[in-house]
Coordinates of C-alpha atoms and ligand atoms in Angstrom, one line a residue:
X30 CA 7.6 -14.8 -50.4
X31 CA 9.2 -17.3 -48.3
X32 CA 7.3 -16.6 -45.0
X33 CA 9.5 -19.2 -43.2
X34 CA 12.6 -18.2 -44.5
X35 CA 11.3 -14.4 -42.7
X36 CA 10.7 -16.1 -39.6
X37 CA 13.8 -17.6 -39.2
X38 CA 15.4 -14.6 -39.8
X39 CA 13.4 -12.6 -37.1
X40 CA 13.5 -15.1 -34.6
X41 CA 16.3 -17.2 -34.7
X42 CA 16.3 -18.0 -31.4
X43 CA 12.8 -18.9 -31.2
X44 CA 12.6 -23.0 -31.6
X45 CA 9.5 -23.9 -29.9
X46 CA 6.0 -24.3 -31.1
X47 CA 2.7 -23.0 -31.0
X48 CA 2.1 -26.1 -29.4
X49 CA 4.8 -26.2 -26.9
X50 CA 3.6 -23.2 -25.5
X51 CA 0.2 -24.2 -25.0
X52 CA 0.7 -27.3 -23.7
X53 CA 2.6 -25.4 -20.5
X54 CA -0.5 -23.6 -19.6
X55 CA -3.4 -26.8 -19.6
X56 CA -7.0 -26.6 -18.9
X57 CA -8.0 -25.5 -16.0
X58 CA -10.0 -27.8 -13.7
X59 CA -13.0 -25.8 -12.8
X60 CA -16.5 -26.2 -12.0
X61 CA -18.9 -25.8 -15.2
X62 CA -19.9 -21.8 -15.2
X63 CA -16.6 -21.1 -13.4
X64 CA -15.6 -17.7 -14.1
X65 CA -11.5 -16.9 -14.6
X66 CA -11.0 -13.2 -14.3
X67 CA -8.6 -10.8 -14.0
X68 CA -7.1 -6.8 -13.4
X69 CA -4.3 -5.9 -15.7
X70 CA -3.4 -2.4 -14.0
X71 CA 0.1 -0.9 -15.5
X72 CA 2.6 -0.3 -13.2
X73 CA 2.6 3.7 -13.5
X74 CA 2.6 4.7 -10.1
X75 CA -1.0 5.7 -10.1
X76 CA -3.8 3.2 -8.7
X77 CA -7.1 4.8 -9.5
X78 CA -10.6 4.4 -8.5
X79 CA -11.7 2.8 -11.9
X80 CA -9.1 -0.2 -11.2
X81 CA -11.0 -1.2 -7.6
X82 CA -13.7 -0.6 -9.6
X83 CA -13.3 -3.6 -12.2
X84 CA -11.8 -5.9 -9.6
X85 CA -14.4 -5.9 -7.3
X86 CA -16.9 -6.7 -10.7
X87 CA -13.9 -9.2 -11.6
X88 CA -13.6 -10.7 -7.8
X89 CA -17.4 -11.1 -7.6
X90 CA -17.6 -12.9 -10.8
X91 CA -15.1 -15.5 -9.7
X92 CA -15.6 -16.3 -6.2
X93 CA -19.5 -16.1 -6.8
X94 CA -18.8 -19.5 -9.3
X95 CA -16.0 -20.8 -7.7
X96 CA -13.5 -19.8 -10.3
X97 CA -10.2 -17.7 -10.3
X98 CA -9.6 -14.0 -10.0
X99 CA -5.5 -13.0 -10.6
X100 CA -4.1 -10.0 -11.3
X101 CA -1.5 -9.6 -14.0
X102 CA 1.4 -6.6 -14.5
X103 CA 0.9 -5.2 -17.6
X104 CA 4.3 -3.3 -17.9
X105 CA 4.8 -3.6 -21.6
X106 CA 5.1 0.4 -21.8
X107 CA 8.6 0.9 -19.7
X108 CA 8.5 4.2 -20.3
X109 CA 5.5 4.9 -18.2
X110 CA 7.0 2.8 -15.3
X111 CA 7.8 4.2 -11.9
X112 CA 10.2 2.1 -9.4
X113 CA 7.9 0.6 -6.3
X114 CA 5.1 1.1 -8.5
X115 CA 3.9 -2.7 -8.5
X116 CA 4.2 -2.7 -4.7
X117 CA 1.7 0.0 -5.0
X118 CA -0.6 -1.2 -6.7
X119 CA -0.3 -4.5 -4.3
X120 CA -0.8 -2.4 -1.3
X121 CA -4.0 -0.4 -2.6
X122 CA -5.3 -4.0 -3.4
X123 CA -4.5 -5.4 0.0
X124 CA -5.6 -2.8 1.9
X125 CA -9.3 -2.5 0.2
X126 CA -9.5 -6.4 0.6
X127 CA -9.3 -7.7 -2.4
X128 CA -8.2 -11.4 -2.4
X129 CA -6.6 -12.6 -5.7
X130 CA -6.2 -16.3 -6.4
X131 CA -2.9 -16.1 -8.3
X132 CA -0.7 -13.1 -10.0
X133 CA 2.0 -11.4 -8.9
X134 CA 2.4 -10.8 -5.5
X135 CA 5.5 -8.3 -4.1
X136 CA 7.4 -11.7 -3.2
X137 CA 7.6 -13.2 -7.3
X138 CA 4.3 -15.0 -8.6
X139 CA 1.8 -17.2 -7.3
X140 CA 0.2 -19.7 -9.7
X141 CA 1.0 -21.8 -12.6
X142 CA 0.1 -19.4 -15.1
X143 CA 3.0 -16.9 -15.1
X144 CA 5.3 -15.6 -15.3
X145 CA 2.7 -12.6 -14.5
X146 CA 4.4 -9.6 -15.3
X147 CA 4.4 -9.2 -19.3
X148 CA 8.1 -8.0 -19.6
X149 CA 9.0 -11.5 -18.3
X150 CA 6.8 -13.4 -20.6
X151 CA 8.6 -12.3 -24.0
X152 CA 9.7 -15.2 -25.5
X153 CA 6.2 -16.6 -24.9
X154 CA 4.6 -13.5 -27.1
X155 CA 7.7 -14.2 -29.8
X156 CA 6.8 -17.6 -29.9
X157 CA 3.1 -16.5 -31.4
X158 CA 5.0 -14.1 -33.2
X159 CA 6.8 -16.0 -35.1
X160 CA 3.8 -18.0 -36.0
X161 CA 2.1 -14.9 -37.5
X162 CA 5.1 -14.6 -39.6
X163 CA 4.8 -18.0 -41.2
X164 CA 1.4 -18.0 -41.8
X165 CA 2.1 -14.7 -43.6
X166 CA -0.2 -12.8 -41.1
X167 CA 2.6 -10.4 -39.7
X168 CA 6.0 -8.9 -41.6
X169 CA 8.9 -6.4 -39.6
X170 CA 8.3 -2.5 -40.5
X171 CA 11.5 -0.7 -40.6
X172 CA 9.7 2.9 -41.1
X173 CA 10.9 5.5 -38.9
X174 CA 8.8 7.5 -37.0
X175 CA 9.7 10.7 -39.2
X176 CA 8.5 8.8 -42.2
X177 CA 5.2 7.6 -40.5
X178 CA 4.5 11.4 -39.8
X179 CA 5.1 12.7 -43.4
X180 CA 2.4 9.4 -44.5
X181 CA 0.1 10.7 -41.5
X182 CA 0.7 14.4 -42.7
X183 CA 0.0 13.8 -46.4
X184 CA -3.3 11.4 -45.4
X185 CA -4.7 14.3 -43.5
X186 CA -4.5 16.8 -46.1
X187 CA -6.0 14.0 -49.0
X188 CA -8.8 13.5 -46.2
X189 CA -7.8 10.0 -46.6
X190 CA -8.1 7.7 -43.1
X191 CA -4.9 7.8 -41.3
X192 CA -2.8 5.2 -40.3
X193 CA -0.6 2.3 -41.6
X194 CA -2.5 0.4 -44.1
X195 CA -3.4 -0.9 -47.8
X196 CA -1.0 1.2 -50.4
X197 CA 0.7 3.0 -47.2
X198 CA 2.1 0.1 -45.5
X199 CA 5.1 0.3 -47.3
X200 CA 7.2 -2.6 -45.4
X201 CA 4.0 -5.2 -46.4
X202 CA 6.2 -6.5 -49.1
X203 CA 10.0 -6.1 -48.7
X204 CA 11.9 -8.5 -50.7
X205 CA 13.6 -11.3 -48.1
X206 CA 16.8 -9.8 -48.7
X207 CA 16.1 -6.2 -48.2
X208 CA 15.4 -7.4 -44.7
X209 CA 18.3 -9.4 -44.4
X210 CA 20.1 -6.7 -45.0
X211 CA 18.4 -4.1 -42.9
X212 CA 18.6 -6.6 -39.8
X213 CA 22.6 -7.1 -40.9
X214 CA 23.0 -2.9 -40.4
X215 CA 21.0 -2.9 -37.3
X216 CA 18.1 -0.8 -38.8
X217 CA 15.4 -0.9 -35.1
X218 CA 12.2 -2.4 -36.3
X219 CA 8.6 -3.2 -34.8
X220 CA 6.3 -6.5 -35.9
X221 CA 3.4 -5.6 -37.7
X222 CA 0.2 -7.4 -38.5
X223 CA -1.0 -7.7 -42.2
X224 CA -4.7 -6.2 -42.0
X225 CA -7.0 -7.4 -44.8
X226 CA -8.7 -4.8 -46.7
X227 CA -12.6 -4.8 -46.3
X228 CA -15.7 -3.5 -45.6
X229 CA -16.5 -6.4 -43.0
X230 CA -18.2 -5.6 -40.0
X231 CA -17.4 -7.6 -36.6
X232 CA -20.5 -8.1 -34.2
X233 CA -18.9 -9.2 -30.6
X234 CA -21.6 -9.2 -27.4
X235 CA -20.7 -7.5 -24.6
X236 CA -21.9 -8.5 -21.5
X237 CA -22.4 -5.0 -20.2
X238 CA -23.3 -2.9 -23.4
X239 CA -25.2 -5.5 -25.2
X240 CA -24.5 -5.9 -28.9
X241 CA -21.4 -4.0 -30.2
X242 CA -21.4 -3.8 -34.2
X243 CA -17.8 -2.1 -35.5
X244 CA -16.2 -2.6 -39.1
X245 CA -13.2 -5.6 -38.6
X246 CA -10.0 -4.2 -38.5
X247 CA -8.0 -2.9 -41.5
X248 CA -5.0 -1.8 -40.4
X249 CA -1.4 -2.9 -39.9
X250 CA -0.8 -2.6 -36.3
X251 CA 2.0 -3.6 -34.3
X252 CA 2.1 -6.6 -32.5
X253 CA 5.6 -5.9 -31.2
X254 CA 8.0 -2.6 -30.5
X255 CA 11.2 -1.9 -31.6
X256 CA 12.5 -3.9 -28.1
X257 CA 10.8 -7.2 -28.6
X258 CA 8.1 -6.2 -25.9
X259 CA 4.8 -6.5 -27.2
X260 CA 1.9 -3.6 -27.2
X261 CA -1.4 -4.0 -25.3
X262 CA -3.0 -5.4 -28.0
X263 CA -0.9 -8.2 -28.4
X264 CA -0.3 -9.7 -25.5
X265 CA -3.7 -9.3 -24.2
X266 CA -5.1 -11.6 -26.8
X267 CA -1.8 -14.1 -25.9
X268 CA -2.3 -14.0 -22.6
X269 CA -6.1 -14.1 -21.6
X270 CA -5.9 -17.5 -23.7
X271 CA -2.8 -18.8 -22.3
X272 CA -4.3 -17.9 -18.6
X273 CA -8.0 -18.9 -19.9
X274 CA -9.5 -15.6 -19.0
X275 CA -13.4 -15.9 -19.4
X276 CA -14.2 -11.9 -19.1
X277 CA -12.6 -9.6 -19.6
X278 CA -13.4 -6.8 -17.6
X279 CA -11.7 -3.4 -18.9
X280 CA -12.9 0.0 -19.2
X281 CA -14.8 1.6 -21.9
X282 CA -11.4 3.4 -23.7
X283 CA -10.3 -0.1 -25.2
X284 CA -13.6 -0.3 -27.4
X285 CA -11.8 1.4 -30.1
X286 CA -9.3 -1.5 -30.1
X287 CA -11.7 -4.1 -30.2
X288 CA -11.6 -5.0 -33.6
X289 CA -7.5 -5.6 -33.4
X290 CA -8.0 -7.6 -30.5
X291 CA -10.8 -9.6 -32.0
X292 CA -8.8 -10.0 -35.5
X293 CA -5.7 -11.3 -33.3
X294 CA -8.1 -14.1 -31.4
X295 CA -9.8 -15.4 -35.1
X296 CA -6.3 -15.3 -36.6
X297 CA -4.9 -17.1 -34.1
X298 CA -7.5 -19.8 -34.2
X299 CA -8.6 -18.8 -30.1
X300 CA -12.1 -19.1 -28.9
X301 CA -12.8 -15.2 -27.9
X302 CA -13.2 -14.0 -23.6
X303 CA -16.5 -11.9 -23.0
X304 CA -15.9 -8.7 -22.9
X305 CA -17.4 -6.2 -20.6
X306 CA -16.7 -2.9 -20.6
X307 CA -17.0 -0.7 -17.5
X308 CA -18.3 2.9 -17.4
X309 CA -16.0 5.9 -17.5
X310 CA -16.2 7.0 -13.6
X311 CA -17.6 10.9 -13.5
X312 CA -18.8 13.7 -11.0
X313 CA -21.1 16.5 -11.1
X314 CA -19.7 19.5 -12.5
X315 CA -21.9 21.8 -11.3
X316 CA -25.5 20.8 -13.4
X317 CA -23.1 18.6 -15.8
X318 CA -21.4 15.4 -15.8
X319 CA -17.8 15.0 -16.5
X320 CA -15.2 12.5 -16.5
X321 CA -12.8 12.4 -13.1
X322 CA -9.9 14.0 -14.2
X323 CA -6.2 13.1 -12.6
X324 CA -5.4 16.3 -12.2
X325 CA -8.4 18.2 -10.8
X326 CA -10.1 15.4 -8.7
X327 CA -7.8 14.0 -5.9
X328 CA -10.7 11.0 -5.5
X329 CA -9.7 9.4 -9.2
X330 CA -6.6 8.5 -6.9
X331 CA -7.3 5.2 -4.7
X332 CA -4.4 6.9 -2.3
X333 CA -7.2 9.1 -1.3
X334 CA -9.6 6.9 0.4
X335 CA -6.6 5.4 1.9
X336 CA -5.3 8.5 3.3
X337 CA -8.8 9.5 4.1
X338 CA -9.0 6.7 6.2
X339 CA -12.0 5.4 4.4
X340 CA -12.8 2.5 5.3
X341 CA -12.5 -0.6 3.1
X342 CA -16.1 -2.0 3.5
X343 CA -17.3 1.7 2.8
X344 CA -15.5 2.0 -0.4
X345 CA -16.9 -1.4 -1.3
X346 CA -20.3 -0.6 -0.8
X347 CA -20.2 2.5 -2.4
X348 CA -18.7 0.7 -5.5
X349 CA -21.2 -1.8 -5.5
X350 CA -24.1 0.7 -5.1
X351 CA -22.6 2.2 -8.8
X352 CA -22.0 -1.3 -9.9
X353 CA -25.6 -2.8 -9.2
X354 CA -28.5 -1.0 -9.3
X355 CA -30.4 -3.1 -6.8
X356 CA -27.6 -3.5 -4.4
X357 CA -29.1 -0.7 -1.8
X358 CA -32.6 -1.8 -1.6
X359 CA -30.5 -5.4 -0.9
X360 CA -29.0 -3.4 1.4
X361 CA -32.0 -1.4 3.3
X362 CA -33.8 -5.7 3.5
X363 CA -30.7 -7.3 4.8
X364 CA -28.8 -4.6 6.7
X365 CA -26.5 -6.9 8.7
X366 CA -25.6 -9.3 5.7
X367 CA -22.0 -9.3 4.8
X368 CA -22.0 -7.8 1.2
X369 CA -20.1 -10.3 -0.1
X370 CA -23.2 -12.0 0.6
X371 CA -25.1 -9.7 -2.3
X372 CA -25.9 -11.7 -5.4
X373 CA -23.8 -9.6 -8.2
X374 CA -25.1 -9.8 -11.6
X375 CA -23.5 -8.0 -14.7
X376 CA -27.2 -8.0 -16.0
X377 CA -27.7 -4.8 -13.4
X378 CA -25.2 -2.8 -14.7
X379 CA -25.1 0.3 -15.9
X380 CA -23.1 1.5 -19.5
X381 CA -23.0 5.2 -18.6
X382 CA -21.1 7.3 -16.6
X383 CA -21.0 6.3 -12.9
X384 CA -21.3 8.9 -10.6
X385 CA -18.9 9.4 -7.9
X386 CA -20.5 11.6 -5.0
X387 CA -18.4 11.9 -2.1
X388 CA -21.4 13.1 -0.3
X389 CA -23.2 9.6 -0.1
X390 CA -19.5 7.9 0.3
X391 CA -19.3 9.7 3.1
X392 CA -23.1 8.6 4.0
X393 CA -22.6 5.1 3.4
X394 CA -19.6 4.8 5.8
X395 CA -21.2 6.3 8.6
X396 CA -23.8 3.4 8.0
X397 CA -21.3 1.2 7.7
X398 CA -19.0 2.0 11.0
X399 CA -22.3 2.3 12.8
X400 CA -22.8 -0.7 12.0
X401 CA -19.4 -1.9 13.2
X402 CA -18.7 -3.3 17.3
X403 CA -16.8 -0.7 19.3
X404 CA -14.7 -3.8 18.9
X405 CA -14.5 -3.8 14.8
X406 CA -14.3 -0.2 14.9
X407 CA -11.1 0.1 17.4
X408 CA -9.3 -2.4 15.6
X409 CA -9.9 -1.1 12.2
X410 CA -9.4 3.0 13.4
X411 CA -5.8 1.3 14.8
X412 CA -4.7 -0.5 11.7
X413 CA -5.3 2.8 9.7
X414 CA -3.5 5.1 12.3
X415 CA -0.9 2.9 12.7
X416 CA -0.2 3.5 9.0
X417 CA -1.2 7.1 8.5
X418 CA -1.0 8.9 12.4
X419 CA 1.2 6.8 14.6
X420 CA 0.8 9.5 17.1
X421 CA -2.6 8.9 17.3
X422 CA -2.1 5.1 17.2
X423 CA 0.2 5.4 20.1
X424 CA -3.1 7.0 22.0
X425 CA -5.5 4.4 20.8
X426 CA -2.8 1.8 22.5
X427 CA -2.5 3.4 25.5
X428 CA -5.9 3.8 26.2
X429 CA -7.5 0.7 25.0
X430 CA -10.6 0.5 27.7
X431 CA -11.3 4.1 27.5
X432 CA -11.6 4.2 24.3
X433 CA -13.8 1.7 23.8
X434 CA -15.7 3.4 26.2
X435 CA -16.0 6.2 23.7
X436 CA -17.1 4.2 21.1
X437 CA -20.2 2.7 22.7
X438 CA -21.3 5.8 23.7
X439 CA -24.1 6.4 21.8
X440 CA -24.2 3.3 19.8
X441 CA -27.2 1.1 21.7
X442 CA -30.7 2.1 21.1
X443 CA -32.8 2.5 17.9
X444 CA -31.8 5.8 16.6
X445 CA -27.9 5.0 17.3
X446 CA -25.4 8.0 16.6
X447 CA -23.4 8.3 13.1
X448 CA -20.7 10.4 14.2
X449 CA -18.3 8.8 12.6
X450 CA -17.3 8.9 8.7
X451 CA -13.7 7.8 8.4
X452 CA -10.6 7.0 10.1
X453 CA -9.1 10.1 9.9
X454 CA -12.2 12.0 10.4
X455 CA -12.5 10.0 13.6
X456 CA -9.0 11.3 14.8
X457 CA -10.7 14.1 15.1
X458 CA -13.6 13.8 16.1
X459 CA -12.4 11.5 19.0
X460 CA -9.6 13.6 20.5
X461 CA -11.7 15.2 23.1
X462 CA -11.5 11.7 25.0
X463 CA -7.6 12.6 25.6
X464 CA -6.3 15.1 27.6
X465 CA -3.1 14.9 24.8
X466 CA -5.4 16.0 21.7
X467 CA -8.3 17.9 23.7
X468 CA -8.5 21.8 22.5
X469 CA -11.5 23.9 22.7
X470 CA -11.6 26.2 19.6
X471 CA -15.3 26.6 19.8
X472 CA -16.6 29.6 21.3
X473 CA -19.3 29.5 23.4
X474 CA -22.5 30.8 22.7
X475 CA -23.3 34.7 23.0
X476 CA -26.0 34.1 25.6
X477 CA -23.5 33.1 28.3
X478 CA -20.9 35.7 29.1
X479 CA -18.0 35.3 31.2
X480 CA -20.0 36.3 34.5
X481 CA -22.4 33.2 34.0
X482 CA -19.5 31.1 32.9
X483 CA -17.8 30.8 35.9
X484 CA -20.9 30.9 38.1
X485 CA -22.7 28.2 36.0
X486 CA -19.4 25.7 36.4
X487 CA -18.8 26.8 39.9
X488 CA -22.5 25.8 40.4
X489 CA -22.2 22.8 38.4
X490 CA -18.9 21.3 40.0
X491 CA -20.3 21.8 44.0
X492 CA -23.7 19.9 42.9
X493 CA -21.9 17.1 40.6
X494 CA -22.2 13.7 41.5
X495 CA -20.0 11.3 40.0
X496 CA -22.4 8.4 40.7
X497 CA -25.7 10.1 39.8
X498 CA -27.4 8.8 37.4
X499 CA -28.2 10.3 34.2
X500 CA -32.0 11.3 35.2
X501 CA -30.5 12.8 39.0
X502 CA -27.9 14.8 37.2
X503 CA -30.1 15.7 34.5
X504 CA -32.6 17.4 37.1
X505 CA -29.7 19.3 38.6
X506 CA -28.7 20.6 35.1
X507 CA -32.0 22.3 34.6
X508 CA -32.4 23.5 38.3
X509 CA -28.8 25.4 37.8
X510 CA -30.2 26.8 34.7
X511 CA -33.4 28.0 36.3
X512 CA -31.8 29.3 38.9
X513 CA -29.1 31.3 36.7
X514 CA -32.4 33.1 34.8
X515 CA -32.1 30.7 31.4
X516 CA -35.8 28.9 30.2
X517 CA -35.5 25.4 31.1
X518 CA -37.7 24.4 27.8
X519 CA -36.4 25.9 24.6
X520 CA -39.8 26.5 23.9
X521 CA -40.7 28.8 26.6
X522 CA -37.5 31.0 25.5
X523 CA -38.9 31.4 21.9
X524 CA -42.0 32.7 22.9
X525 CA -41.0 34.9 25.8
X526 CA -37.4 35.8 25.1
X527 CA -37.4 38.7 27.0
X528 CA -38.1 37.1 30.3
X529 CA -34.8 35.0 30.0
X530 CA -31.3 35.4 29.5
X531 CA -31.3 32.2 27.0
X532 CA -32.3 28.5 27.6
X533 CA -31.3 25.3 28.5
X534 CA -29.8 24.8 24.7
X535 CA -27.1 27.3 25.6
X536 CA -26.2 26.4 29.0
X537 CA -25.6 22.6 27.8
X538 CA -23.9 23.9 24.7
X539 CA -21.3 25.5 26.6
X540 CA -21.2 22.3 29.1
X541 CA -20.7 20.3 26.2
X542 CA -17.7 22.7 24.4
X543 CA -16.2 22.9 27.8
X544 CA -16.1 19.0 28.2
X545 CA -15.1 18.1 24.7
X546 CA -14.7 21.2 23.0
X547 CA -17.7 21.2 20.6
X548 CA -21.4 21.9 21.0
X549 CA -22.0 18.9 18.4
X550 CA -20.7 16.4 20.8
X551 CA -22.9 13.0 21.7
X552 CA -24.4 12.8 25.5
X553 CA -22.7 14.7 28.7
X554 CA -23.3 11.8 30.9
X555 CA -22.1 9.7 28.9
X556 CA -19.2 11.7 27.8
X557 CA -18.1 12.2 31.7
X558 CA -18.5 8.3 32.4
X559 CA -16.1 7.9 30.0
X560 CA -13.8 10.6 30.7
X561 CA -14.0 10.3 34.8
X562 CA -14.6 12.5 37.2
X563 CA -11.1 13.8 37.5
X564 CA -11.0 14.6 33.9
X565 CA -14.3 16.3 34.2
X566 CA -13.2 18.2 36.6
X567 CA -10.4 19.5 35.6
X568 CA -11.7 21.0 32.2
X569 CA -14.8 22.6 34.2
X570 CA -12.2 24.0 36.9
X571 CA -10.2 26.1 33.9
X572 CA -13.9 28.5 34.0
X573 CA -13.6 29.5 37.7
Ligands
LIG624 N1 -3.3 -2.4 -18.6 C1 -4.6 -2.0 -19.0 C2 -4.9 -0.7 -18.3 O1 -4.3 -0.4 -17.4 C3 -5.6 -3.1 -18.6 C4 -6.7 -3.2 -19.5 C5 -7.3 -4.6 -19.4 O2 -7.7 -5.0 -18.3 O3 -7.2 -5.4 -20.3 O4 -5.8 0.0 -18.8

């Protein structure tokens, strides 16, 4: 067979080299050990969990070494495109902070690696193409995929494997001028490569898993599709050389493909990346483990933290807690360290199932925003609203002083409060401060009746000061209860209940409900310094 003659004839158009190619995408100047990493997310319209996941493992490598972290469009499967899907992906990125060093970017590319959306870099795959095709290593398969079915069908029923190889790979060998003529009448046809037949075994070391052992690849897979677009396989082993990847950092569902891709790299004469691949993200299924599904778990989505209000830093540390095993007793000795900060090591990570458990995200960013300044904490509740509740963005704006009033209340001290979990959550749990969101949906507790209602307030509001301090109006809080026939200690209440009509804990529960409309609410002097006396006022005044 004339394998030149054949790759002329597939790709006339093709006239550069191997060597052209390569020499457009030189060495990079790095520092020895630098690291060159990327994410690869498909343009689908979905931006999951498991994607933030590998960059942050992928960003850590390469700014901990001073090398490059880029992302890359892999959009060689049109079909699964959705318009705006790439700005998505972009925004999710952006918005959990992760930096990239080159890639695409909404406004074209940054770098000198690109172009960095695979549909744009065809003629570079076609170039390697045609390469295969005169070293004999890949031929055009004109099969349809009717016939493929029948060869899949009758393999099943011998119990043979399945799949196009050996005596089934009936395009191996057309003569030059069946082909001719089959490209003449317009016959659609995909690139194939020509597997060897063996009983090899390939032994790659992942950094993750530790020593992978697999038998080498046998079969004739395709390098490109009927359009001339290449599949995974094929342009991940063409570009992660031409962009000088150094790990590759994928998740644990390309293992079956690692013998194509490793086949590709030693036929191609390429040193191979390091490969690590990630655990498959899972949740408690009641006692079991199972993998996040799209469909039944709304947190596989990375929309949901967003919409959530989640912060950024919370979602980070919460990945890095799965990622590295040490990373929260790093945490617990340096608890005001920025985790950048956090020496990340693949050597601590785990190859099974990491567990997502909403419960100690929601944990970790209560640590995390009470941690934060009133300062960091307005500015990053405002960014979020602005995006998700403008309404309540518009509120945040208007009352800048008061409510960073409200977010110091409670924070000094050594048991500070954690009463915040989330943006949205915060919405919430803040409207009391504004007369625009404040409801009271609570009821108040059984103990106080209507009666005592309106004579505890009307009691209250003739003995507030304003200007007392929290001790003076503290002392006037219990004498009111006293008076009214509640136990001023809790304790005396429990063991005498029948001498009282309820204690102290109800009287300052329904304070608190009246002020901000829940009995969980943080202190009432504080609350009323930071709502003014007018305010306070008022809401006590609706009880007379
Ligand atoms: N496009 C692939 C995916 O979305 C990326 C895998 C890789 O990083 O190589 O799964």
């Amino acid at each position: 067979m004339d394998y030149q003659a054949l790759a002329d004839l597939l790709f006339p158009d093709v006239t550069e080299g191997r060597e052209d190619v390569e020499a457009r995408f030189p060495r990079r100047a790095l520092p020895e050990g630098a690291c060159v990493t990327r994410i690869g997310p498909s343009p689908t319209g979905f931006v999951h969990l498991g994607n933030l996941y590998n960059a942050i493992i992928g960003e850590r490598l390469a700014h901990q070494s001073g090398g490059v972290f880029y992302l890359r469009v892999e959009d060689t499967d049109q079909k699964r495109e959705v318009p705006g899907a790439v700005e998505t992906v972009l925004d999710a990125m952006a918005y959990f902070g992760v930096r990239f060093d080159e890639g695409a970017t909404a406004e074209g590319d940054n770098g000198a690696y690109g172009p960095y959306r695979q549909r744009q870099r065809k003629d570079i795959y076609h170039v390697f193409a045609k390469w295969l095709v005169e070293q004999g290593k890949a031929y055009p398969c004109f099969c349809t995929a009717e016939e493929l079915d029948a060869v899949r069908a009758w393999q099943t029923a011998a119990k043979e494997t399945t799949g196009y190889y050996g005596k089934y790979a009936r395009c191996r060998d057309l003569p030059l001028e069946t082909v001719r003529a089959n490209l003449a009448s317009g016959k659609p046809w995909v690139l194939r490569y020509r597997g060897e037949t063996t009983d090899e075994r390939i032994r790659v070391k992942d950094a993750i898993r530790g020593r992978l052992e697999m038998p080498r690849n046998n079969m004739d897979f395709v390098l490109l599709k009927s359009d001339g677009i290449p599949t995974y396989h094929f342009a991940h082993v063409v570009d992660d050389h031409l962009m000088q990847s150094t790990y590759i950092i994928r998740g644990e569902e390309w293992i079956a493909s690692l013998p194509m891709h490793i086949e590709l790299f030693r036929a191609l004469g390429w040193p191979e990346p390091i490969y690590c691949h990630t655990a498959t993200l899972v949740k408690m299924d009641g006692a079991s483990k199972r993998k996040l599904s799209k469909r039944k778990d709304p947190e596989l989505a990375l929309s949901f933290y967003q919409q959530e209000g989640i912060c950024q830093d919370a979602v980070w540390e919460f990945l890095l807690t799965l990622l590295n095993s040490n990373f929260e007793e790093w945490r617990i000795a340096n608890p005001q360290t920025d985790y950048h900060d956090f020496p990340f090591t693949l050597e601590k990570m785990a190859s099974s199932g990491a567990l997502v458990d909403l419960e100690k995200l929601e944990n970790i960013s209560k640590e995390v925003i009470c941690r934060m300044s009133a300062d960091q904490v307005y500015d990053n509740w405002l960014s979020w609203c602005r995006l998700y509740q403008p309404q309540f963005a518009a509120l945040l704006e208007t009352y800048p002083d008061k409510t960073l009033a409200a977010l110091n209340v409670g924070k000094g001290g050594k048991k500070p409060r954690k009463d915040l979990t989330g943006w949205k959550q915060a919405c919430g749990f803040m409207s009391f401060y504004y007369d625009e969101t404040f409801t009271v949906e609570e009821e108040m507790p059984p103990e106080v009746d209507e009666a005592t209602r309106r004579a505890f307030f009307a009691g209250y509001l003739e003995r507030y000061d304003h200007a007392a301090d929290s001790a003076a109006w503290f002392a006037m809080v219990k004498e009111l209860t006293g008076e009214l026939g509640f136990a001023v200690k809790p304790k005396d209440y429990k063991k005498h209940p029948e001498d009282y009509r309820g204690s102290i804990v109800h009287t300052t529960n329904m304070l608190r409900i009246a002020l901000t409309g829940h009995a969980n609410a943080p202190d009432i002097w504080e609350v009323s310094h930071v709502l003014g006396e007018e305010t306070v006022r008022a809401r006590l005044g609706r009880y007379l």
